[in-house]
Structures are given as structure tokens and as C-alpha cells.
Coordinates of C-alpha atoms in Angstrom, one line a residue:
M1465 CA 39.8 180.5 70.1
N1466 CA 42.0 177.8 71.6
L1467 CA 44.2 175.4 69.6
T1468 CA 47.5 173.5 69.7
I1469 CA 49.7 172.8 66.7
D1470 CA 53.2 171.6 65.8
R1471 CA 55.5 174.6 65.5
E1472 CA 57.0 173.3 62.2
I1473 CA 53.6 173.1 60.5
L1474 CA 52.8 176.6 61.7
I1475 CA 56.1 178.0 60.5
E1476 CA 55.8 176.4 57.1
N1477 CA 52.4 178.0 56.5
L1478 CA 53.4 181.4 58.0
N1479 CA 56.3 181.5 55.5
T1480 CA 53.7 181.3 52.8
I1481 CA 51.4 183.8 54.5
S1482 CA 54.2 186.3 54.8
R1483 CA 54.2 186.9 51.0
G1484 CA 51.0 188.9 51.4
L1485 CA 52.1 191.1 54.3
P1486 CA 52.8 194.7 53.2
S1487 CA 55.8 196.6 54.6
K1488 CA 53.7 199.6 55.0
T1489 CA 50.0 200.5 54.4
P1490 CA 47.5 203.2 55.3
N1491 CA 45.3 200.4 56.7
P1492 CA 46.8 199.1 59.9
L1493 CA 44.6 196.0 59.7
L1494 CA 46.6 194.8 56.7
L1495 CA 49.7 194.7 58.8
G1496 CA 48.0 191.8 60.6
I1497 CA 47.3 188.2 59.8
K1498 CA 43.7 187.1 60.1
I1499 CA 43.4 183.8 62.0
Y1500 CA 40.1 182.0 61.6
V1501 CA 39.4 178.7 63.4
T1502 CA 36.5 176.4 62.7
E1503 CA 35.7 173.1 64.4
T1504 CA 38.1 171.3 62.1
D1505 CA 40.4 173.8 60.3
L1506 CA 42.7 176.7 60.9
F1507 CA 42.7 179.4 58.2
M1508 CA 45.2 182.2 58.0
T1509 CA 45.0 185.2 55.6
S1510 CA 47.3 188.1 54.7
S1511 CA 46.7 190.9 52.1
N1512 CA 48.3 193.9 50.5
S1513 CA 47.4 196.1 47.6
D1514 CA 48.5 193.6 45.0
I1515 CA 48.1 190.1 46.5
S1516 CA 46.2 188.2 49.2
V1517 CA 47.2 184.7 50.5
E1518 CA 45.1 182.2 52.4
V1519 CA 46.2 178.9 53.9
R1520 CA 44.0 176.2 55.2
I1521 CA 45.6 173.9 57.8
N1522 CA 44.0 170.5 58.6
D1523 CA 47.0 168.7 60.0
P1524 CA 47.0 165.7 62.4
S1525 CA 48.9 167.8 64.8
L1526 CA 46.1 170.4 64.9
E1527 CA 44.0 170.1 68.0
I1528 CA 41.1 172.6 68.2
K1529 CA 39.5 173.1 71.5
E1530 CA 37.5 176.2 70.7
P1531 CA 36.8 178.0 67.4
G1532 CA 37.2 181.7 67.0
E1533 CA 38.9 184.5 65.0
A1534 CA 41.3 187.4 65.5
V1535 CA 43.7 189.6 63.6
V1536 CA 47.2 189.5 65.1
P1537 CA 50.2 191.8 64.3
G1538 CA 51.8 189.9 61.4
R1539 CA 55.5 190.5 61.6
F1540 CA 55.6 190.2 65.4
F1541 CA 53.6 186.9 65.3
I1542 CA 55.9 185.4 62.6
D1543 CA 59.1 186.5 64.4
I1544 CA 57.9 185.0 67.7
I1545 CA 57.0 181.6 66.2
R1546 CA 60.3 181.5 64.3
K1547 CA 62.3 182.2 67.5
I1548 CA 60.7 179.9 70.0
N1549 CA 62.0 176.3 70.4
S1550 CA 58.9 174.4 71.6
R1551 CA 57.7 171.5 69.4
K1552 CA 54.1 172.3 70.3
I1553 CA 52.5 175.7 70.4
N1554 CA 49.2 176.6 72.1
L1555 CA 47.3 179.7 70.8
F1556 CA 44.6 181.0 73.2
L1557 CA 42.4 184.0 72.7
S1558 CA 41.5 185.6 76.1
D1559 CA 38.4 187.7 76.9
D1560 CA 40.5 190.9 77.1
N1561 CA 41.5 190.8 73.4
L1562 CA 44.9 189.2 73.9
L1563 CA 46.3 186.3 72.0
F1564 CA 48.5 184.1 74.2
I1565 CA 51.2 182.1 72.6
K1566 CA 52.0 179.4 75.2
V1567 CA 55.3 177.5 74.8
D1568 CA 57.4 175.1 76.9
R1569 CA 59.0 177.8 79.1
G1570 CA 56.4 180.5 79.3
E1571 CA 54.1 182.5 77.1
Y1572 CA 53.9 185.6 74.9
N1573 CA 50.8 187.8 74.5
L1574 CA 49.8 190.0 71.6
K1575 CA 47.1 192.6 71.3
I1576 CA 44.7 191.7 68.6
M1577 CA 42.6 193.7 66.2
D1578 CA 38.9 193.3 65.4
P1579 CA 38.5 190.8 62.5
I1580 CA 35.1 192.4 61.6
D1581 CA 36.9 195.3 60.0
Y1582 CA 39.4 193.1 58.1
P1583 CA 38.8 193.3 54.3
K1584 CA 36.8 190.4 53.0
M1585 CA 38.7 188.2 50.5
D1586 CA 37.0 186.2 47.8
Y1587 CA 39.0 183.0 47.1
V1588 CA 36.1 181.1 45.5
P1589 CA 37.6 179.2 42.4
Q1590 CA 35.7 179.5 39.1
D1591 CA 35.1 176.6 36.8
N1592 CA 37.7 175.3 34.3
P1593 CA 41.1 176.1 35.7
L1594 CA 44.2 176.1 33.7
E1595 CA 46.5 173.4 35.2
L1596 CA 50.3 173.6 35.0
E1597 CA 53.1 171.7 36.6
A1598 CA 54.8 173.7 39.3
D1599 CA 58.2 173.3 37.6
V1600 CA 56.7 174.8 34.4
L1601 CA 55.3 177.8 36.1
K1602 CA 58.5 178.4 38.0
E1603 CA 60.5 178.2 34.8
V1604 CA 58.1 180.7 33.1
I1605 CA 58.4 183.2 36.0
R1606 CA 62.2 182.8 36.4
T1607 CA 62.9 183.5 32.7
T1608 CA 60.6 186.5 32.2
S1609 CA 59.7 188.4 35.3
F1610 CA 63.1 190.1 35.8
A1611 CA 62.7 192.0 32.5
A1612 CA 59.5 193.9 33.6
A1613 CA 59.8 197.6 34.3
Q1614 CA 60.4 198.9 37.8
S1615 CA 59.4 202.5 37.4
E1616 CA 55.8 203.8 37.2
K1617 CA 56.2 205.7 33.8
R1618 CA 54.2 203.0 32.0
P1619 CA 52.4 201.0 34.6
I1620 CA 51.4 198.2 32.2
L1621 CA 55.1 197.4 31.8
N1622 CA 55.3 196.6 35.5
G1623 CA 53.6 193.4 34.7
V1624 CA 54.1 190.2 32.8
N1625 CA 51.8 189.4 29.9
F1626 CA 50.2 185.9 29.8
R1627 CA 48.6 185.4 26.4
N1628 CA 47.0 182.1 25.3
E1629 CA 46.5 181.6 21.5
D1630 CA 45.4 178.2 20.2
G1631 CA 47.3 176.0 22.6
K1632 CA 50.4 178.2 23.0
L1633 CA 50.9 180.2 26.1
Y1634 CA 53.1 183.3 25.4
V1635 CA 54.6 184.8 28.5
T1636 CA 56.3 188.2 27.9
A1637 CA 57.9 190.9 30.0
T1638 CA 59.6 194.2 28.8
D1639 CA 60.8 197.5 30.3
S1640 CA 61.0 198.9 26.7
F1641 CA 64.8 198.4 26.6
R1642 CA 64.8 194.6 26.7
L1643 CA 62.3 191.8 26.3
A1644 CA 62.0 188.2 27.7
E1645 CA 59.6 185.8 26.2
K1646 CA 58.9 182.1 27.0
V1647 CA 56.4 180.0 25.0
I1648 CA 54.9 176.8 26.3
N1649 CA 52.4 174.3 24.8
I1650 CA 49.3 173.8 26.9
D1651 CA 46.2 171.7 26.7
E1652 CA 43.2 173.0 24.9
Y1653 CA 42.0 176.1 26.8
E1654 CA 40.0 179.3 25.9
N1655 CA 42.1 182.2 24.7
F1656 CA 43.0 184.9 27.2
N1657 CA 45.3 187.9 27.5
I1658 CA 46.2 189.2 31.0
V1659 CA 48.9 191.2 32.6
V1660 CA 50.1 190.1 36.1
P1661 CA 52.2 192.4 38.3
S1662 CA 55.8 191.1 38.2
K1663 CA 56.1 191.6 42.0
S1664 CA 53.2 189.3 42.5
L1665 CA 54.8 186.7 40.3
D1666 CA 58.1 187.0 42.3
E1667 CA 56.2 186.3 45.5
L1668 CA 54.3 183.5 43.9
Y1669 CA 57.7 182.0 42.8
R1670 CA 59.0 182.1 46.3
S1671 CA 55.8 180.5 47.6
I1672 CA 56.0 177.5 45.2
D1673 CA 59.8 177.2 45.2
N1674 CA 59.7 173.9 47.1
Y1675 CA 56.5 172.6 45.6
N1676 CA 56.5 170.1 42.7
G1677 CA 52.8 169.2 42.1
K1678 CA 50.1 170.6 39.9
I1679 CA 49.0 174.2 40.1
K1680 CA 45.5 175.5 39.2
L1681 CA 45.1 179.0 37.7
Y1682 CA 41.6 180.6 37.8
F1683 CA 41.0 183.7 35.7
S1684 CA 38.5 186.5 36.2
S1685 CA 38.2 190.0 34.7
N1686 CA 40.5 191.7 37.3
K1687 CA 42.1 188.9 39.4
L1688 CA 44.2 185.7 39.0
L1689 CA 43.7 183.0 41.6
V1690 CA 46.5 180.4 42.0
V1691 CA 45.7 177.3 44.0
F1692 CA 48.2 174.7 45.1
K1693 CA 48.6 172.4 48.2
N1694 CA 46.5 174.1 50.9
V1695 CA 47.2 177.6 49.5
C1696 CA 45.0 180.2 47.7
F1697 CA 47.3 182.9 46.2
Q1698 CA 45.4 185.7 44.6
T1699 CA 46.7 188.8 42.7
R1700 CA 45.1 191.7 41.0
L1701 CA 45.7 192.2 37.3
L1702 CA 47.0 195.3 35.6
E1703 CA 44.6 197.3 33.5
G1704 CA 45.6 198.4 30.0
T1705 CA 46.8 196.9 26.7
F1706 CA 50.2 195.3 26.7
P1707 CA 52.3 196.4 23.7
V1708 CA 52.6 194.1 20.7
L1709 CA 56.2 193.2 20.4
A1710 CA 56.4 190.5 17.8
N1711 CA 58.2 192.9 15.4
L1712 CA 61.2 193.0 17.7
I1713 CA 61.9 189.3 17.2
M1714 CA 63.7 188.9 13.9
N1715 CA 64.5 185.7 12.0
N1716 CA 67.3 186.8 9.7
F1717 CA 70.7 187.6 11.2
P1718 CA 73.9 188.5 9.3
F1719 CA 75.9 188.1 12.6
I1720 CA 75.6 184.9 14.7
L1721 CA 78.0 184.4 17.6
K1722 CA 77.8 181.3 19.7
F1723 CA 79.5 181.2 23.2
N1724 CA 79.9 178.9 26.2
K1725 CA 77.5 180.6 28.5
D1726 CA 79.5 180.4 31.7
E1727 CA 82.6 181.7 30.0
L1728 CA 80.7 184.6 28.5
V1729 CA 79.1 185.5 31.8
S1730 CA 82.5 185.6 33.5
I1731 CA 84.0 187.9 30.9
V1732 CA 81.1 190.3 30.9
E1733 CA 81.3 190.4 34.7
S1734 CA 85.0 191.2 34.5
V1735 CA 84.6 194.0 31.9
S1736 CA 81.6 195.6 33.7
L1737 CA 83.7 196.1 36.9
I1738 CA 85.0 199.5 35.6
S1739 CA 82.4 200.3 33.0
P1740 CA 80.8 203.8 33.2
R1741 CA 77.3 204.2 34.6
D1742 CA 74.9 205.8 32.1
K1743 CA 73.4 208.6 34.2
D1744 CA 72.6 211.1 31.5
R1745 CA 70.2 209.1 29.4
D1746 CA 66.5 208.7 30.2
R1747 CA 66.8 205.3 31.7
E1748 CA 64.7 204.0 34.5
I1749 CA 67.7 202.2 36.1
T1750 CA 71.4 203.3 36.0
Y1751 CA 73.4 200.5 34.4
S1752 CA 76.9 199.7 33.0
I1753 CA 77.7 200.1 29.4
I1754 CA 80.1 197.8 27.5
K1755 CA 80.6 196.9 23.9
L1756 CA 81.2 193.8 21.9
S1757 CA 83.4 194.0 18.8
L1758 CA 83.8 191.4 16.1
K1759 CA 87.1 192.1 14.4
R1760 CA 88.2 191.4 10.8
D1761 CA 90.3 188.5 12.0
R1762 CA 87.2 187.1 13.6
I1763 CA 88.4 187.8 17.1
V1764 CA 85.6 188.9 19.5
E1765 CA 86.5 191.6 22.1
L1766 CA 84.4 192.9 25.0
S1767 CA 85.6 196.3 26.2
T1768 CA 84.7 199.5 28.1
Q1769 CA 86.4 202.8 28.7
N1770 CA 85.8 204.8 31.9
Q1771 CA 87.3 208.3 31.8
A1772 CA 87.5 208.4 35.6
V1773 CA 88.9 204.9 36.1
G1774 CA 90.5 203.5 33.0
G1775 CA 89.6 200.8 30.5
V1776 CA 89.6 197.1 29.8
V1777 CA 89.6 194.9 26.7
L1778 CA 89.1 191.1 27.1
Q1779 CA 88.8 188.5 24.4
A1780 CA 85.8 186.2 24.3
I1781 CA 86.3 183.0 22.3
P1782 CA 83.2 182.0 20.4
T1783 CA 82.5 178.3 19.7
D1784 CA 81.1 179.4 16.3
I1785 CA 80.8 182.5 14.1
I1786 CA 78.7 183.4 11.1
A1787 CA 79.6 186.8 9.8
N1788 CA 81.0 188.4 6.7
E1789 CA 82.3 191.7 8.1
P1790 CA 83.2 193.3 11.5
I1791 CA 80.7 194.9 13.8
T1792 CA 80.6 196.7 17.1
I1793 CA 77.6 196.9 19.3
G1794 CA 77.1 198.5 22.7
F1795 CA 74.7 197.4 25.5
S1796 CA 73.9 197.2 29.2
S1797 CA 76.1 194.6 30.8
R1798 CA 73.5 194.1 33.5
Y1799 CA 70.8 193.4 30.9
L1800 CA 73.0 190.9 29.2
L1801 CA 74.0 189.1 32.4
E1802 CA 70.4 188.8 33.5
A1803 CA 69.4 187.5 30.1
L1804 CA 72.3 184.9 30.0
R1805 CA 71.5 183.7 33.5
S1806 CA 67.9 182.9 32.5
F1807 CA 69.2 180.1 30.2
M1808 CA 70.0 176.6 31.4
S1809 CA 71.9 175.8 28.2
T1810 CA 75.6 175.3 28.1
E1811 CA 75.9 177.3 24.9
V1812 CA 74.0 180.5 23.9
T1813 CA 73.8 182.2 20.6
I1814 CA 73.8 186.0 20.2
N1815 CA 72.0 187.0 16.9
I1816 CA 72.7 190.5 15.7
T1817 CA 71.1 192.3 12.8
S1818 CA 72.9 195.7 13.0
Q1819 CA 74.4 198.2 15.5
I1820 CA 71.0 199.8 16.1
R1821 CA 68.6 196.9 16.0
P1822 CA 67.7 194.8 19.0
F1823 CA 69.9 191.6 19.3
I1824 CA 68.4 188.3 20.2
I1825 CA 69.7 185.5 22.5
H1826 CA 68.8 181.9 22.3
G1827 CA 70.1 178.8 24.1
D1828 CA 70.6 175.4 22.6
D1829 CA 68.7 173.6 25.3
D1830 CA 66.1 176.2 26.2
A1831 CA 63.2 175.5 23.9
N1832 CA 61.0 178.6 23.1
L1833 CA 62.9 181.0 25.3
T1834 CA 63.9 184.3 23.7
Q1835 CA 65.8 187.2 25.3
V1836 CA 66.0 190.5 23.4
I1837 CA 68.2 193.5 24.3
L1838 CA 68.1 197.0 22.7
P1839 CA 71.6 198.3 21.9
V1840 CA 73.0 201.5 23.2
R1841 CA 74.4 204.0 20.6
I1842 CA 78.2 204.2 21.1
E1843 CA 81.2 206.0 19.6
E1844 CA 83.6 203.6 18.0

């Protein structure tokens, strides 16, 4: 193997490939990047237990003198390429199993691993992909993935549910204490119901962050293949049945409070500074508890009391209120902040049924985005 390529082109593709590198694995080969060079193209592959990524480089700067293949230590290879200053980089595979990285002022060499033992990846697209604009897919991931569970108590909740029914794509995530759902209209496509690991979606989001074209999604029984630019991004799917959550989304609310989103975020952040952490309940993540109170004089207060630190009460000024009586409701400030930040709207509406029923958040300018939070029982 012997090739020369512009450093910037190599860096750009290595940044994508890095998404598939595991931090640790029982298989040392997976800590490497497989480099495969044909007469015309350079392929690089990385893989972990959840995702695998392949890039195909056919750039004018690529000069291939000799094909070949090798598996190189992934993190070391990426760090070296990022650090050197040469405009051009020459990669040369010697007969004694060393990859030489030749630059303007010298060279590095890395011991390689045998590519014959590297797991074979199947990136062959099936027929009939679902095509989405990159901005749409990014919005879907940004507004839902954060709400997926992080613990392994119910593995199916570690994923995000993609469900297509008659031209509407429902994308839902929940950790059983909150829910995020985004609905988008898509072209006619066969119905499907899959669950994608949220961590895979987070890596996909980073991979397409600066991409603005079309993205193709190919579905199989246990994998999702995402194709964009010169990249194949493949993730396993989670097995099991995602819970039906439609009954959590109510339509009739006796309490409707509308706020300027940024002002509400600021107040919630201020109150949560000294809020107690709920360590005694069976929660997967320790979080801060605060409460919202609608008073008889229609003043809204956000407050918390921490026996070890003190307390705080701050007024929040709604832009609109629909309510016939006072109410107090407790919740995780972290859950509320993450939900609020998913909206692009200037104003958001908090829709409350009762102290013990989940409350729902909508944004004026966020079509078909719903955030749901389960209240915490509190003593008034």
C-alpha cells in the first residue's frame, strides 16, 4: 500500500470514522481503523458493538501508487494526523508490517494488525431507501434522543422509536419519567417500527452536523444503514417492543401557562442552583427538584427548599394564563430545562392536567414537537 493525500481531506474523513471507534473492547482489532486501498479509492472502516462507519475517498488529491490493506491503531493514527502540519501526507506500508506516515519534516511508523481477522462489515444498501433532508433528521435527533434512558434496567428504553404510519413518522424517546416526541410528514413509504440506540443517533448527529444534503435510510430486520456524502453509517437495532405511550399525551388541560422560553429557562436555572438532589427515590439519574405554583392572584412562582442550604422563591411572569384555581406541581428542573431547550420557539406553553398527571410542553413555532414530564409528588 502506498498513497499520498491532502491532510485536510484525510482529517475530515477521520473525524467521521472516529464515531465508530470504541473506547474499550475485548477485541483489540476494533481499536483499529481498517484501511483498504484499491486502484482508484481509499476506504476506511471503524466499528464497535453498536455502530460501524465506512468512508470512501475518491478525491483529486488522492494519488494511489500501490493498493493494499492494513488495520492501524485508531486513536494513535488520528492523533498523529491531527497534529502534523504537512499539507500532503504519504502513507506507505512496508514489508515488515509497519505503516509509515511520511510528512515534510520526517516520518512516523505504526505497527499494523492483520486485516484478515477484522470483522467483515456489510454496507450493501437494500432497495427503496427512505430519503430525508439532513436538517430534518438533525432536528428529529436533537429534539428526542436526550430523553432516552441511560440505565440498563429496561434496555428497550435506551433507544429512540421510529414508527411510520401512513405517511407520518413518529419519533419517540422516553426514560419512563419523561417523553419526547417529534412527528414529521414523509413521502409514501411502507410502514415500519424500529428502535435505534440513542447513543448511535448521537454519533450520527455529530457526523452529519455540517452536512446539508439528502440522507438515505435503509432498513433491515436488525440494522439501520444511513448513507450520506461518501459515508456509510450503520447501527444495530434494539430488540423488543417499545411501549405504547399515546395515553400520556392529553388534549384537555384546565391549566395552561404560556411563557417566554428564554426567561423561563433563566429562572429555572436560578432556582435549581440550591435545589435538593433526590437521592432516595428509585431514579436512574440524580436530579434537582423544584416546584411551580400558580397562586390565587395569578402570580406564578418557582421555588425550592433545601434543608442543608436554604431556599429560594422567584416569580415567573407568564404571557398568558388559562386557569380557574391555584395549583402546585413538582418536577425535575433538569428534565424541564432539557425539554425547553429542544424548542426553537420564542414562547412555550406548559399544559397541566393535575398535580399527579404528566404535564405537556408545546412551542408556538415547533410544529409537531411534544415534550412530556412526569411530576414528582411534593409536600405543599
